[in-house]
Coordinates of C-alpha atoms in Angstrom, one line a residue:
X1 CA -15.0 -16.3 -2.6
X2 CA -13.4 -17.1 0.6
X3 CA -9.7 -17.2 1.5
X4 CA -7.3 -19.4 3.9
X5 CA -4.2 -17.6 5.9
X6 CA -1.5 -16.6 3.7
X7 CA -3.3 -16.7 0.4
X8 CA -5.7 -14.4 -1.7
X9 CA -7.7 -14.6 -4.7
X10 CA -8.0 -11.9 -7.6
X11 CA -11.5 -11.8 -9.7
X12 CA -10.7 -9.7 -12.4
X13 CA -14.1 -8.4 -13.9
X14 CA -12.4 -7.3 -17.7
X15 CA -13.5 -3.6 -17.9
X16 CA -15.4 -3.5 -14.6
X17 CA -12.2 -3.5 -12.6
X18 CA -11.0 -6.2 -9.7
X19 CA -11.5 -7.2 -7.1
X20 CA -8.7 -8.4 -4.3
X21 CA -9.6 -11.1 -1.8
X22 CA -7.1 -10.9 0.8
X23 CA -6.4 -13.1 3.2
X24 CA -9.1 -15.5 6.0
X25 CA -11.7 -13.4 4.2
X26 CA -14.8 -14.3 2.8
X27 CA -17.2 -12.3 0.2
X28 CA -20.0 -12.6 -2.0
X29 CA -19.7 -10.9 -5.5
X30 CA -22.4 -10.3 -7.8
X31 CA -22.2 -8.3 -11.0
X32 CA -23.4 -6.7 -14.3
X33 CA -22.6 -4.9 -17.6
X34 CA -22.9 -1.7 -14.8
X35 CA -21.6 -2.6 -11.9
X36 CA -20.5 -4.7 -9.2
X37 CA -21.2 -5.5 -5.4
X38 CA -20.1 -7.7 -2.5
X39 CA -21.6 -9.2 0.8
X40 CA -18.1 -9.3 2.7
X41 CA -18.7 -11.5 5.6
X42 CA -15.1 -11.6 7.0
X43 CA -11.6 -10.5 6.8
X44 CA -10.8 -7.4 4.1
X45 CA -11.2 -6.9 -0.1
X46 CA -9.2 -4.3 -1.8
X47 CA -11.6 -2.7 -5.3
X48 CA -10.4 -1.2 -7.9
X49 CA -13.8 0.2 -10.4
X50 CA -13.5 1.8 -13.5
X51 CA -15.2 5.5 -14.5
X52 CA -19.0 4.8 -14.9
X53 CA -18.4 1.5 -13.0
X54 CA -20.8 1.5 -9.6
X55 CA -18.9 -0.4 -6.7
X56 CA -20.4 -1.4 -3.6
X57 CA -19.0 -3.7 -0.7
X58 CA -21.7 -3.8 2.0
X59 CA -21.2 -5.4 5.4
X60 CA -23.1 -5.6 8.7
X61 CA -22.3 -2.2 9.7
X62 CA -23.2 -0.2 6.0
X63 CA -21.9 0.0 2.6
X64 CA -18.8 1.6 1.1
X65 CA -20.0 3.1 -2.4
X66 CA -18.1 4.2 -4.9
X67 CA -17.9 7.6 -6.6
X68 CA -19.1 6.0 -10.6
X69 CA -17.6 9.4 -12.0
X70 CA -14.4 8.5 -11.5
X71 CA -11.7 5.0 -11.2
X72 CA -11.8 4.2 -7.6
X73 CA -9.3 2.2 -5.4
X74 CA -10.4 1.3 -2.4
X75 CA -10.1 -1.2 0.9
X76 CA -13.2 -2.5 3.0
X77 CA -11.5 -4.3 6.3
X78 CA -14.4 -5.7 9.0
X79 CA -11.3 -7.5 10.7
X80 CA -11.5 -5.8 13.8
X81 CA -15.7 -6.2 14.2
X82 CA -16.4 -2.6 12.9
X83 CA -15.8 -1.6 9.2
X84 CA -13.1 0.4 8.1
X85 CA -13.0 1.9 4.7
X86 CA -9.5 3.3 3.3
X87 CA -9.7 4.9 0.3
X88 CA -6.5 4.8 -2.3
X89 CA -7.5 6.6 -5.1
X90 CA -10.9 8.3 -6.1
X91 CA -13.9 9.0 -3.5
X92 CA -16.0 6.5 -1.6
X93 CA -19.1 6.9 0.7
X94 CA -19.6 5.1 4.0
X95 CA -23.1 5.0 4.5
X96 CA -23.9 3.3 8.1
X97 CA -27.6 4.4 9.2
X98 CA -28.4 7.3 8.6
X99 CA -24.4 8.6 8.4
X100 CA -22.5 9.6 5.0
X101 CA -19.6 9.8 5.5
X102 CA -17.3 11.1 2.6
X103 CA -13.7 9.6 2.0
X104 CA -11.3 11.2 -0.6
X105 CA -8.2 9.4 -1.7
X106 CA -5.4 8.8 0.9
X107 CA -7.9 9.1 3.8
X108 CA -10.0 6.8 6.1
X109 CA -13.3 5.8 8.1
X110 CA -14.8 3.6 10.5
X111 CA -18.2 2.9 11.2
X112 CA -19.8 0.0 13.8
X113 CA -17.6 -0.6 17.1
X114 CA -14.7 -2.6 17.4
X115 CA -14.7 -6.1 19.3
X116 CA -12.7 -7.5 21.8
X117 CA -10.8 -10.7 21.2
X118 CA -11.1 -10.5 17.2
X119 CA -8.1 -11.1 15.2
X120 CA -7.9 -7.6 14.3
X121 CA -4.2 -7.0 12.9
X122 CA -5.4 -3.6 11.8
X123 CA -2.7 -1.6 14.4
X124 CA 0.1 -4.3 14.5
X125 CA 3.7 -2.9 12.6
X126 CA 4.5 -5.1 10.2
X127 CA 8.3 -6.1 10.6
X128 CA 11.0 -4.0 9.4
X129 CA 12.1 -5.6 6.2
X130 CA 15.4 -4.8 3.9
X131 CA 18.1 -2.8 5.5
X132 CA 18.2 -1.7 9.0
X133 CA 18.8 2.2 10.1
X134 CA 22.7 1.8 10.5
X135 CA 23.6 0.0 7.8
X136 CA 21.7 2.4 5.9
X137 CA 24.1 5.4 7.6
X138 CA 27.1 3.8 6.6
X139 CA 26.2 3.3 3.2
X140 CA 25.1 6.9 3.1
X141 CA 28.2 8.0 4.6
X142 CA 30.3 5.9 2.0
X143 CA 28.3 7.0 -0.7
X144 CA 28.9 10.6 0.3
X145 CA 32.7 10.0 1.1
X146 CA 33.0 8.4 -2.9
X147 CA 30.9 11.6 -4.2
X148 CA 33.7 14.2 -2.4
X149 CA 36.6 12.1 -3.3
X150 CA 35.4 11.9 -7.0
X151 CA 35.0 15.8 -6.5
X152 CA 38.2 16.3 -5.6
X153 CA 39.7 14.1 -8.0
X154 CA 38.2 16.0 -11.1
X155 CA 38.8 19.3 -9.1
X156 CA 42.6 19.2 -9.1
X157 CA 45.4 19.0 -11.5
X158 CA 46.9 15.8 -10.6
X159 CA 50.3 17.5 -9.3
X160 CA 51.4 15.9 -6.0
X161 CA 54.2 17.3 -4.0
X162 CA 55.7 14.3 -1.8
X163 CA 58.5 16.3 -0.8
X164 CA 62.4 15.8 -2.1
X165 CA 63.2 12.3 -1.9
X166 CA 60.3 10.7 -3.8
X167 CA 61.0 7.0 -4.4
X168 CA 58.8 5.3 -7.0
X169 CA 58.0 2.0 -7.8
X170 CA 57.1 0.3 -10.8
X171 CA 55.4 -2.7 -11.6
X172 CA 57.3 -3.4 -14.7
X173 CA 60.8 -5.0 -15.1

């Protein structure tokens, strides 16, 4: 399965799980009744297994295997020349030589070394979308302002005092 910029492809395996193709990436997927595997060969695929589902995405620097005990959610990105495994839910091994390296849900590891000059967008901040920081203190504020007024509104007994000469107008004739 291989991707252009700015699209990705979904293979949804039924009880298996899925896997996510994102995008300028290419990988070669092979499964069973048991399991499922990939060659990725470039760019990044996002898995998600089943319980008593084995998982493995292997690339030039080792394999990222899936704990089969458990659902697992889990990213394999080789963008940068070395692999990086991010783990979203569940537990994954990186096994690169003779290394195993354990990653638990929320957590992350590399193995191979980085190369210069890829097209590794692995650090870059993606751009601030929706609304910006001081919009988002004056709506705060408003809201806040509308919350006390409303406060004060149920609070008191609705008994002004304008004073002696009080003029009042009326919208009816």
């Amino acid at each position: 399965v291989t991707t252009a910029k700015g699209s990705s492809a979904v293979v949804s395996l039924g009880k298996l799980g899925r896997v996510e193709v994102l995008p300028e990436s290419s990988v070669k997927l092979s499964f069973n009744e048991t399991g499922m595997t990939g060659m990725l060969d470039q760019g990044r695929v996002r898995v998600s297994s089943s319980s008593g589902v084995s998982a493995v995405v292997t690339t030039k620097d080792g394999s990222a295997v899936a704990d089969s005990a458990q659902p697992n959610v889990f990213t394999v990105d080789i963008e940068c020349g070395n692999t990086l495994v991010a783990t979203q839910s569940g537990r994954v091994e990186l096994r690169a030589g003779n290394a195993v390296k354990q990653i638990a849900a929320g957590n992350q590891d590399t193995a191979g070394q980085a190369t210069p000059g890829t097209r590794c967008t692995r650090f870059t901040q993606p751009e601030m979308r929706g609304i910006g920081g001081g919009a988002l203190a004056a709506l705060l504020l408003a809201a806040g302002g509308a919350v006390a007024a409303a406060i004060i509104a149920a609070t008191q007994d609705n008994d002004f005092n304008f004073g002696d000469d009080v003029i009042v107008i009326s919208p009816s004739r």
